[in-house]
Amino acid sequence: MKIFIAGASGAIGRPLVAQLVARGHEVVGTTRSAAKTGALRALGAEAVVVDALDAGAVAEAVAKAQPEVIVNQLTAIGGRPTLREVKRMAAATNRLRTEGTDNLLAAGRAVGVRTFVAQSNAIWVERTRGPVVDENGGLDPDPPSDAAPAVAALRHLEEAVTGIGWADGIAIRYGAFYGPGTGVEEAPGAVMAELVRKRRVPIIGGGGATMSWVHIDDAASATVAAIERGRPGLYHVADDEPALARDVLPVLARALGAKPPRRVPGWPIRLVAGQAPVHMMTKGCGISSEKIKRELGWTPRYPSWRTGFAEGLR
């Protein structure tokens, strides 16, 4: 198939391009930076510089590519996660998930794409009947106020994509990424890993949130399965071992050669960074990937973050 990937130079975009090309697909990948086009070409994709918030430019690029499938992997996440930068990146990502998604949908409809796949995430899935939920679970209807714009953007994306009637619309809620290009990796300069080594990623409160993780290569292979044979609707993608935050973070620290994470109460984090990180560390839930396994035959290479952290951070 001919596949148009928006955000192809991102953490999941790069392995996704590589896997699709290896399976014989023709890939057109977008990036916001001309400096990243060479890396995409080296992976076997045709590279295009496009601002996803420019509706005209998106329409022109999609019309030129004439794809059968559009994949939306757009985010604005990267760089040093200072508090100010985190807020800026979050706001930019929200625009990409709303305006950017709408631009891609309009462009796809104009050329008659048959499948549209988009990146969502499981961070703000509502905890209802237990610590792990399947695709019947919705997004949190009452998130912390500082997380409300992000949840609204995710809801817009999921409803817009899965509600299209002119193509198969698929939204994928991924667990937390780790591995090359994600910042949670062994490579020098990996931002999240650097923070863990400096003991700046604490266990907040009791660390009672359930977390689901997925290696970036597994996230890409699940996306390939959705592109090739997915059905309209939602898919959850994570490994087979949801676990409490207080159990996961010490193992991650050990894998990165760091001292165990500190434990801090929620109130100072709430004062400095807001309610959202406290909620994520104390009340978040994990996700089940049984649907994508059952329907699409997907199997993760790293079924547990325990082996993934030990072997897959390189």
mmCIF file of C-alpha atoms in Angstrom:
data_model
loop_
_atom_site.group_PDB
_atom_site.id
_atom_site.type_symbol
_atom_site.label_atom_id
_atom_site.label_comp_id
_atom_site.label_asym_id
_atom_site.label_seq_id
_atom_site.Cartn_x
_atom_site.Cartn_y
_atom_site.Cartn_z
ATOM 1 C CA MET A 1 0.000 0.000 0.000
ATOM 2 C CA LYS A 2 0.968 3.614 -0.259
ATOM 3 C CA ILE A 3 0.999 5.075 3.241
ATOM 4 C CA PHE A 4 1.248 8.710 4.319
ATOM 5 C CA ILE A 5 2.696 9.123 7.829
ATOM 6 C CA ALA A 6 2.344 12.508 9.498
ATOM 7 C CA GLY A 7 5.016 12.834 12.168
ATOM 8 C CA ALA A 8 7.293 10.243 10.603
ATOM 9 C CA SER A 9 10.455 11.618 12.227
ATOM 10 C CA GLY A 10 9.132 11.153 15.777
ATOM 11 C CA ALA A 11 9.890 8.402 18.276
ATOM 12 C CA ILE A 12 7.341 5.947 16.909
ATOM 13 C CA GLY A 13 7.416 7.310 13.367
ATOM 14 C CA ARG A 14 10.967 6.134 12.662
ATOM 15 C CA PRO A 15 10.541 2.451 13.582
ATOM 16 C CA LEU A 16 7.109 2.487 11.965
ATOM 17 C CA VAL A 17 8.592 3.698 8.679
ATOM 18 C CA ALA A 18 11.324 1.064 8.849
ATOM 19 C CA GLN A 19 8.877 -1.769 9.526
ATOM 20 C CA LEU A 20 6.442 -0.708 6.799
ATOM 21 C CA VAL A 21 9.202 -0.372 4.200
ATOM 22 C CA ALA A 22 10.552 -3.804 5.190
ATOM 23 C CA ARG A 23 7.081 -5.238 4.522
ATOM 24 C CA GLY A 24 7.012 -3.777 1.010
ATOM 25 C CA HIS A 25 4.852 -0.705 1.560
ATOM 26 C CA GLU A 26 5.547 2.647 -0.101
ATOM 27 C CA VAL A 27 5.837 5.347 2.565
ATOM 28 C CA VAL A 28 5.630 9.125 2.364
ATOM 29 C CA GLY A 29 6.685 10.622 5.698
ATOM 30 C CA THR A 30 6.297 14.178 6.934
ATOM 31 C CA THR A 31 8.478 16.175 9.281
ATOM 32 C CA ARG A 32 8.501 19.796 10.405
ATOM 33 C CA SER A 33 12.289 19.980 10.062
ATOM 34 C CA ALA A 34 14.210 19.911 6.804
ATOM 35 C CA ALA A 35 17.189 18.608 8.792
ATOM 36 C CA LYS A 36 15.332 15.337 9.421
ATOM 37 C CA THR A 37 14.493 14.526 5.827
ATOM 38 C CA GLY A 38 17.767 12.704 5.227
ATOM 39 C CA ALA A 39 17.110 10.275 8.068
ATOM 40 C CA LEU A 40 13.671 9.468 6.660
ATOM 41 C CA ARG A 41 15.090 8.862 3.205
ATOM 42 C CA ALA A 42 17.708 6.577 4.704
ATOM 43 C CA LEU A 43 14.860 4.494 6.157
ATOM 44 C CA GLY A 44 13.343 4.167 2.685
ATOM 45 C CA ALA A 45 10.595 6.802 2.845
ATOM 46 C CA GLU A 46 9.889 9.766 0.623
ATOM 47 C CA ALA A 47 10.330 12.745 2.943
ATOM 48 C CA VAL A 48 8.154 15.862 2.868
ATOM 49 C CA VAL A 49 8.440 18.990 5.055
ATOM 50 C CA VAL A 50 4.921 19.974 6.147
ATOM 51 C CA ASP A 51 3.400 22.076 8.911
ATOM 52 C CA ALA A 52 0.411 19.985 9.992
ATOM 53 C CA LEU A 53 -1.382 23.119 11.192
ATOM 54 C CA ASP A 54 -1.320 24.569 7.660
ATOM 55 C CA ALA A 55 -4.447 23.059 6.121
ATOM 56 C CA GLY A 56 -3.473 24.060 2.591
ATOM 57 C CA ALA A 57 -0.006 22.538 2.848
ATOM 58 C CA VAL A 58 -1.421 19.310 4.279
ATOM 59 C CA ALA A 59 -4.010 19.075 1.507
ATOM 60 C CA GLU A 60 -1.339 19.671 -1.136
ATOM 61 C CA ALA A 61 1.041 17.063 0.302
ATOM 62 C CA VAL A 62 -1.676 14.404 0.609
ATOM 63 C CA ALA A 63 -3.033 15.161 -2.866
ATOM 64 C CA LYS A 64 0.452 14.743 -4.329
ATOM 65 C CA ALA A 65 1.073 11.491 -2.462
ATOM 66 C CA GLN A 66 -2.332 9.922 -3.242
ATOM 67 C CA PRO A 67 -2.097 7.461 -0.345
ATOM 68 C CA GLU A 68 -4.443 4.613 0.489
ATOM 69 C CA VAL A 69 -3.712 5.031 4.209
ATOM 70 C CA ILE A 70 -2.967 8.055 6.418
ATOM 71 C CA VAL A 71 -1.289 7.584 9.787
ATOM 72 C CA ASN A 72 -1.303 10.456 12.285
ATOM 73 C CA GLN A 73 1.645 10.231 14.705
ATOM 74 C CA LEU A 74 1.870 13.964 15.336
ATOM 75 C CA THR A 75 3.138 15.305 18.659
ATOM 76 C CA ALA A 76 5.302 18.225 19.739
ATOM 77 C CA ILE A 77 7.144 16.304 22.451
ATOM 78 C CA GLY A 78 10.919 16.490 22.729
ATOM 79 C CA GLY A 79 13.800 18.442 24.154
ATOM 80 C CA ARG A 80 14.497 19.289 27.776
ATOM 81 C CA PRO A 81 11.397 18.845 29.944
ATOM 82 C CA THR A 82 11.550 21.972 32.085
ATOM 83 C CA LEU A 83 8.183 22.918 33.534
ATOM 84 C CA ARG A 84 7.792 25.766 31.059
ATOM 85 C CA GLU A 85 8.778 23.543 28.138
ATOM 86 C CA VAL A 86 6.419 20.777 29.238
ATOM 87 C CA LYS A 87 3.515 23.231 29.204
ATOM 88 C CA ARG A 88 4.513 24.581 25.796
ATOM 89 C CA MET A 89 4.885 21.092 24.312
ATOM 90 C CA ALA A 90 1.558 20.006 25.782
ATOM 91 C CA ALA A 91 -0.260 22.985 24.277
ATOM 92 C CA ALA A 92 1.360 22.420 20.873
ATOM 93 C CA THR A 93 0.517 18.708 20.975
ATOM 94 C CA ASN A 94 -3.106 19.527 21.804
ATOM 95 C CA ARG A 95 -3.319 21.670 18.669
ATOM 96 C CA LEU A 96 -1.832 18.883 16.576
ATOM 97 C CA ARG A 97 -4.376 16.421 17.980
ATOM 98 C CA THR A 98 -7.262 18.743 17.151
ATOM 99 C CA GLU A 99 -6.427 21.056 14.236
ATOM 100 C CA GLY A 100 -3.768 18.746 12.801
ATOM 101 C CA THR A 101 -6.084 15.744 12.902
ATOM 102 C CA ASP A 102 -8.888 17.720 11.252
ATOM 103 C CA ASN A 103 -6.526 18.872 8.484
ATOM 104 C CA LEU A 104 -5.391 15.307 7.798
ATOM 105 C CA LEU A 105 -8.951 13.989 7.811
ATOM 106 C CA ALA A 106 -10.088 16.626 5.338
ATOM 107 C CA ALA A 107 -7.121 15.927 3.076
ATOM 108 C CA GLY A 108 -7.690 12.183 3.303
ATOM 109 C CA ARG A 109 -11.342 12.450 2.457
ATOM 110 C CA ALA A 110 -10.536 14.576 -0.581
ATOM 111 C CA VAL A 111 -8.329 11.851 -2.070
ATOM 112 C CA GLY A 112 -10.415 8.895 -0.911
ATOM 113 C CA VAL A 113 -8.101 7.169 1.561
ATOM 114 C CA ARG A 114 -9.532 3.889 2.815
ATOM 115 C CA THR A 115 -7.890 3.757 6.264
ATOM 116 C CA PHE A 116 -6.969 6.447 8.794
ATOM 117 C CA VAL A 117 -4.932 5.477 11.890
ATOM 118 C CA ALA A 118 -4.167 7.944 14.682
ATOM 119 C CA GLN A 119 -2.104 8.035 17.860
ATOM 120 C CA SER A 120 -3.925 8.446 21.153
ATOM 121 C CA ASN A 121 -2.620 7.366 24.558
ATOM 122 C CA ALA A 122 -3.823 5.625 27.687
ATOM 123 C CA ILE A 123 -2.643 8.138 30.282
ATOM 124 C CA TRP A 124 -6.115 9.562 30.877
ATOM 125 C CA VAL A 125 -8.318 6.495 30.496
ATOM 126 C CA GLU A 126 -10.947 6.483 33.236
ATOM 127 C CA ARG A 127 -10.389 4.033 36.085
ATOM 128 C CA THR A 128 -13.757 2.350 36.520
ATOM 129 C CA ARG A 129 -14.050 -1.359 37.354
ATOM 130 C CA GLY A 130 -10.483 -2.007 38.372
ATOM 131 C CA PRO A 131 -6.860 -1.060 37.820
ATOM 132 C CA VAL A 132 -6.786 -2.346 34.191
ATOM 133 C CA VAL A 133 -9.333 -1.423 31.505
ATOM 134 C CA ASP A 134 -10.103 -2.552 27.973
ATOM 135 C CA GLU A 135 -11.343 -0.545 25.005
ATOM 136 C CA ASN A 136 -14.805 -0.209 26.536
ATOM 137 C CA GLY A 137 -13.310 2.271 28.993
ATOM 138 C CA GLY A 138 -13.611 5.929 28.101
ATOM 139 C CA LEU A 139 -11.394 8.902 28.762
ATOM 140 C CA ASP A 140 -11.645 10.462 32.206
ATOM 141 C CA PRO A 141 -14.783 12.663 32.279
ATOM 142 C CA ASP A 142 -13.471 14.669 35.236
ATOM 143 C CA PRO A 143 -9.679 15.010 34.934
ATOM 144 C CA PRO A 144 -7.589 17.435 36.995
ATOM 145 C CA SER A 145 -8.058 20.980 35.705
ATOM 146 C CA ASP A 146 -4.471 21.197 34.450
ATOM 147 C CA ALA A 147 -5.002 18.023 32.402
ATOM 148 C CA ALA A 148 -8.402 18.994 30.987
ATOM 149 C CA PRO A 149 -7.051 20.508 27.710
ATOM 150 C CA ALA A 150 -5.019 17.370 26.974
ATOM 151 C CA VAL A 151 -7.973 15.091 27.688
ATOM 152 C CA ALA A 152 -10.233 17.237 25.511
ATOM 153 C CA ALA A 153 -7.723 17.035 22.662
ATOM 154 C CA LEU A 154 -7.492 13.236 22.963
ATOM 155 C CA ARG A 155 -11.278 12.982 23.046
ATOM 156 C CA HIS A 156 -11.544 15.135 19.917
ATOM 157 C CA LEU A 157 -9.018 12.948 18.101
ATOM 158 C CA GLU A 158 -10.628 9.662 19.101
ATOM 159 C CA GLU A 159 -14.158 10.754 18.272
ATOM 160 C CA ALA A 160 -13.189 12.417 14.992
ATOM 161 C CA VAL A 161 -11.197 9.427 13.767
ATOM 162 C CA THR A 162 -13.410 6.564 14.904
ATOM 163 C CA GLY A 163 -16.529 8.431 13.812
ATOM 164 C CA ILE A 164 -15.662 8.843 10.136
ATOM 165 C CA GLY A 165 -17.987 7.006 7.774
ATOM 166 C CA TRP A 166 -16.026 7.316 4.576
ATOM 167 C CA ALA A 167 -13.005 5.208 5.648
ATOM 168 C CA ASP A 168 -11.894 2.822 8.374
ATOM 169 C CA GLY A 169 -10.981 5.070 11.296
ATOM 170 C CA ILE A 170 -8.708 3.564 13.964
ATOM 171 C CA ALA A 171 -7.391 5.245 17.113
ATOM 172 C CA ILE A 172 -4.634 3.518 19.100
ATOM 173 C CA ARG A 173 -4.203 4.182 22.797
ATOM 174 C CA TYR A 174 -0.564 3.382 23.546
ATOM 175 C CA GLY A 175 0.954 2.688 26.940
ATOM 176 C CA ALA A 176 4.028 4.624 28.063
ATOM 177 C CA PHE A 177 6.830 4.398 25.500
ATOM 178 C CA TYR A 178 10.384 3.326 26.252
ATOM 179 C CA GLY A 179 13.337 2.382 24.059
ATOM 180 C CA PRO A 180 15.410 4.177 21.406
ATOM 181 C CA GLY A 181 14.228 7.673 20.591
ATOM 182 C CA THR A 182 11.753 7.940 23.467
ATOM 183 C CA GLY A 183 13.985 9.544 26.089
ATOM 184 C CA VAL A 184 13.671 6.389 28.218
ATOM 185 C CA GLU A 185 16.797 4.684 26.891
ATOM 186 C CA GLU A 186 20.460 4.133 27.603
ATOM 187 C CA ALA A 187 21.780 6.501 24.943
ATOM 188 C CA PRO A 188 23.731 9.560 26.163
ATOM 189 C CA GLY A 189 21.476 12.581 26.416
ATOM 190 C CA ALA A 190 18.249 10.597 26.704
ATOM 191 C CA VAL A 191 16.159 13.091 28.644
ATOM 192 C CA MET A 192 13.934 10.884 30.770
ATOM 193 C CA ALA A 193 16.820 8.534 31.533
ATOM 194 C CA GLU A 194 18.931 11.500 32.618
ATOM 195 C CA LEU A 195 16.212 12.610 35.024
ATOM 196 C CA VAL A 196 15.943 9.097 36.454
ATOM 197 C CA ARG A 197 19.716 8.978 36.964
ATOM 198 C CA LYS A 198 19.547 12.312 38.782
ATOM 199 C CA ARG A 199 16.710 10.951 40.946
ATOM 200 C CA ARG A 200 14.348 13.621 39.643
ATOM 201 C CA VAL A 201 11.535 11.170 38.839
ATOM 202 C CA PRO A 202 10.164 10.380 42.295
ATOM 203 C CA ILE A 203 7.481 7.995 43.458
ATOM 204 C CA ILE A 204 4.694 10.389 44.365
ATOM 205 C CA GLY A 205 2.508 9.582 47.337
ATOM 206 C CA GLY A 206 2.004 5.834 47.602
ATOM 207 C CA GLY A 207 2.795 5.314 43.904
ATOM 208 C CA GLY A 208 -0.471 3.410 43.645
ATOM 209 C CA ALA A 209 -1.250 4.147 40.003
ATOM 210 C CA THR A 210 -1.209 1.189 37.618
ATOM 211 C CA MET A 211 1.106 1.782 34.659
ATOM 212 C CA SER A 212 1.201 0.096 31.264
ATOM 213 C CA TRP A 213 4.386 0.268 29.199
ATOM 214 C CA VAL A 214 5.267 -0.655 25.624
ATOM 215 C CA HIS A 215 8.619 -0.798 23.845
ATOM 216 C CA ILE A 216 8.670 1.582 20.900
ATOM 217 C CA ASP A 217 9.349 -1.233 18.419
ATOM 218 C CA ASP A 218 6.331 -3.137 19.748
ATOM 219 C CA ALA A 219 4.206 -0.002 19.452
ATOM 220 C CA ALA A 220 5.298 0.265 15.822
ATOM 221 C CA SER A 221 4.567 -3.400 15.044
ATOM 222 C CA ALA A 222 1.086 -3.070 16.559
ATOM 223 C CA THR A 223 0.511 -0.023 14.365
ATOM 224 C CA VAL A 224 1.568 -2.011 11.311
ATOM 225 C CA ALA A 225 -1.017 -4.654 12.242
ATOM 226 C CA ALA A 226 -3.705 -1.967 12.564
ATOM 227 C CA ILE A 227 -2.743 -0.450 9.204
ATOM 228 C CA GLU A 228 -2.791 -3.766 7.375
ATOM 229 C CA ARG A 229 -5.839 -5.465 8.905
ATOM 230 C CA GLY A 230 -7.359 -3.347 11.670
ATOM 231 C CA ARG A 231 -11.067 -2.768 12.099
ATOM 232 C CA PRO A 232 -12.612 0.645 12.758
ATOM 233 C CA GLY A 233 -12.582 1.699 16.402
ATOM 234 C CA LEU A 234 -10.146 1.701 19.306
ATOM 235 C CA TYR A 235 -7.181 -0.536 20.077
ATOM 236 C CA HIS A 236 -5.095 -0.595 23.245
ATOM 237 C CA VAL A 237 -1.390 -1.338 22.821
ATOM 238 C CA ALA A 238 0.841 -2.188 25.782
ATOM 239 C CA ASP A 239 2.773 -5.110 27.192
ATOM 240 C CA ASP A 240 1.275 -7.940 29.238
ATOM 241 C CA GLU A 241 2.252 -6.716 32.712
ATOM 242 C CA PRO A 242 0.460 -3.657 34.045
ATOM 243 C CA ALA A 243 2.101 -2.804 37.365
ATOM 244 C CA LEU A 244 2.078 -0.274 40.172
ATOM 245 C CA ALA A 245 4.234 2.815 39.697
ATOM 246 C CA ARG A 246 6.040 2.118 42.961
ATOM 247 C CA ASP A 247 7.118 -1.273 41.588
ATOM 248 C CA VAL A 248 8.095 -0.131 38.093
ATOM 249 C CA LEU A 249 10.243 2.923 38.786
ATOM 250 C CA PRO A 250 12.880 1.181 40.962
ATOM 251 C CA VAL A 251 13.383 -1.438 38.234
ATOM 252 C CA LEU A 252 13.763 1.272 35.610
ATOM 253 C CA ALA A 253 16.302 3.085 37.796
ATOM 254 C CA ARG A 254 18.306 -0.105 38.275
ATOM 255 C CA ALA A 255 18.288 -0.804 34.520
ATOM 256 C CA LEU A 256 19.692 2.693 33.934
ATOM 257 C CA GLY A 257 22.354 2.309 36.613
ATOM 258 C CA ALA A 258 20.697 4.829 38.913
ATOM 259 C CA LYS A 259 19.944 4.875 42.615
ATOM 260 C CA PRO A 260 16.369 4.016 43.651
ATOM 261 C CA PRO A 261 13.864 6.835 43.132
ATOM 262 C CA ARG A 262 12.998 9.098 46.010
ATOM 263 C CA ARG A 263 9.557 9.023 47.585
ATOM 264 C CA VAL A 264 7.784 12.345 48.045
ATOM 265 C CA PRO A 265 4.289 13.274 49.224
ATOM 266 C CA GLY A 266 1.839 14.638 46.722
ATOM 267 C CA TRP A 267 1.401 18.138 48.127
ATOM 268 C CA PRO A 268 4.808 19.654 47.134
ATOM 269 C CA ILE A 269 4.496 18.216 43.615
ATOM 270 C CA ARG A 270 0.989 19.641 43.420
ATOM 271 C CA LEU A 271 2.275 23.077 44.398
ATOM 272 C CA VAL A 272 5.140 23.077 41.900
ATOM 273 C CA ALA A 273 3.854 21.071 38.930
ATOM 274 C CA GLY A 274 0.093 20.842 39.388
ATOM 275 C CA GLN A 275 -2.377 18.076 40.078
ATOM 276 C CA ALA A 276 -1.862 16.128 36.846
ATOM 277 C CA PRO A 277 1.449 14.373 37.722
ATOM 278 C CA VAL A 278 0.112 13.511 41.179
ATOM 279 C CA HIS A 279 -3.003 11.994 39.638
ATOM 280 C CA MET A 280 -0.974 10.002 37.101
ATOM 281 C CA MET A 281 1.288 8.563 39.809
ATOM 282 C CA THR A 282 -1.433 7.774 42.319
ATOM 283 C CA LYS A 283 -4.707 7.159 40.455
ATOM 284 C CA GLY A 284 -3.871 6.191 36.873
ATOM 285 C CA CYS A 285 -4.936 2.837 35.442
ATOM 286 C CA GLY A 286 -3.377 0.330 33.094
ATOM 287 C CA ILE A 287 -4.742 -1.082 29.849
ATOM 288 C CA SER A 288 -5.388 -4.524 28.393
ATOM 289 C CA SER A 289 -4.177 -5.348 24.873
ATOM 290 C CA GLU A 290 -6.201 -8.547 24.501
ATOM 291 C CA LYS A 291 -8.345 -7.098 21.702
ATOM 292 C CA ILE A 292 -5.481 -6.371 19.304
ATOM 293 C CA LYS A 293 -3.939 -9.766 20.087
ATOM 294 C CA ARG A 294 -7.204 -11.571 19.489
ATOM 295 C CA GLU A 295 -8.321 -9.696 16.380
ATOM 296 C CA LEU A 296 -5.014 -8.931 14.664
ATOM 297 C CA GLY A 297 -2.664 -11.593 15.991
ATOM 298 C CA TRP A 298 -0.244 -9.036 17.431
ATOM 299 C CA THR A 299 2.350 -10.249 19.914
ATOM 300 C CA PRO A 300 4.841 -7.945 21.657
ATOM 301 C CA ARG A 301 8.516 -8.763 21.438
ATOM 302 C CA TYR A 302 8.839 -7.542 25.027
ATOM 303 C CA PRO A 303 5.783 -8.912 26.889
ATOM 304 C CA SER A 304 7.036 -7.437 30.170
ATOM 305 C CA TRP A 305 8.691 -4.144 31.026
ATOM 306 C CA ARG A 306 10.996 -6.174 33.285
ATOM 307 C CA THR A 307 12.749 -7.849 30.359
ATOM 308 C CA GLY A 308 12.181 -4.792 28.199
ATOM 309 C CA PHE A 309 14.055 -2.521 30.597
ATOM 310 C CA ALA A 310 16.858 -5.065 30.902
ATOM 311 C CA GLU A 311 17.223 -5.759 27.172
ATOM 312 C CA GLY A 312 15.355 -3.148 25.156
ATOM 313 C CA LEU A 313 16.663 0.223 26.333
ATOM 314 C CA ARG A 314 19.663 0.124 24.010
#
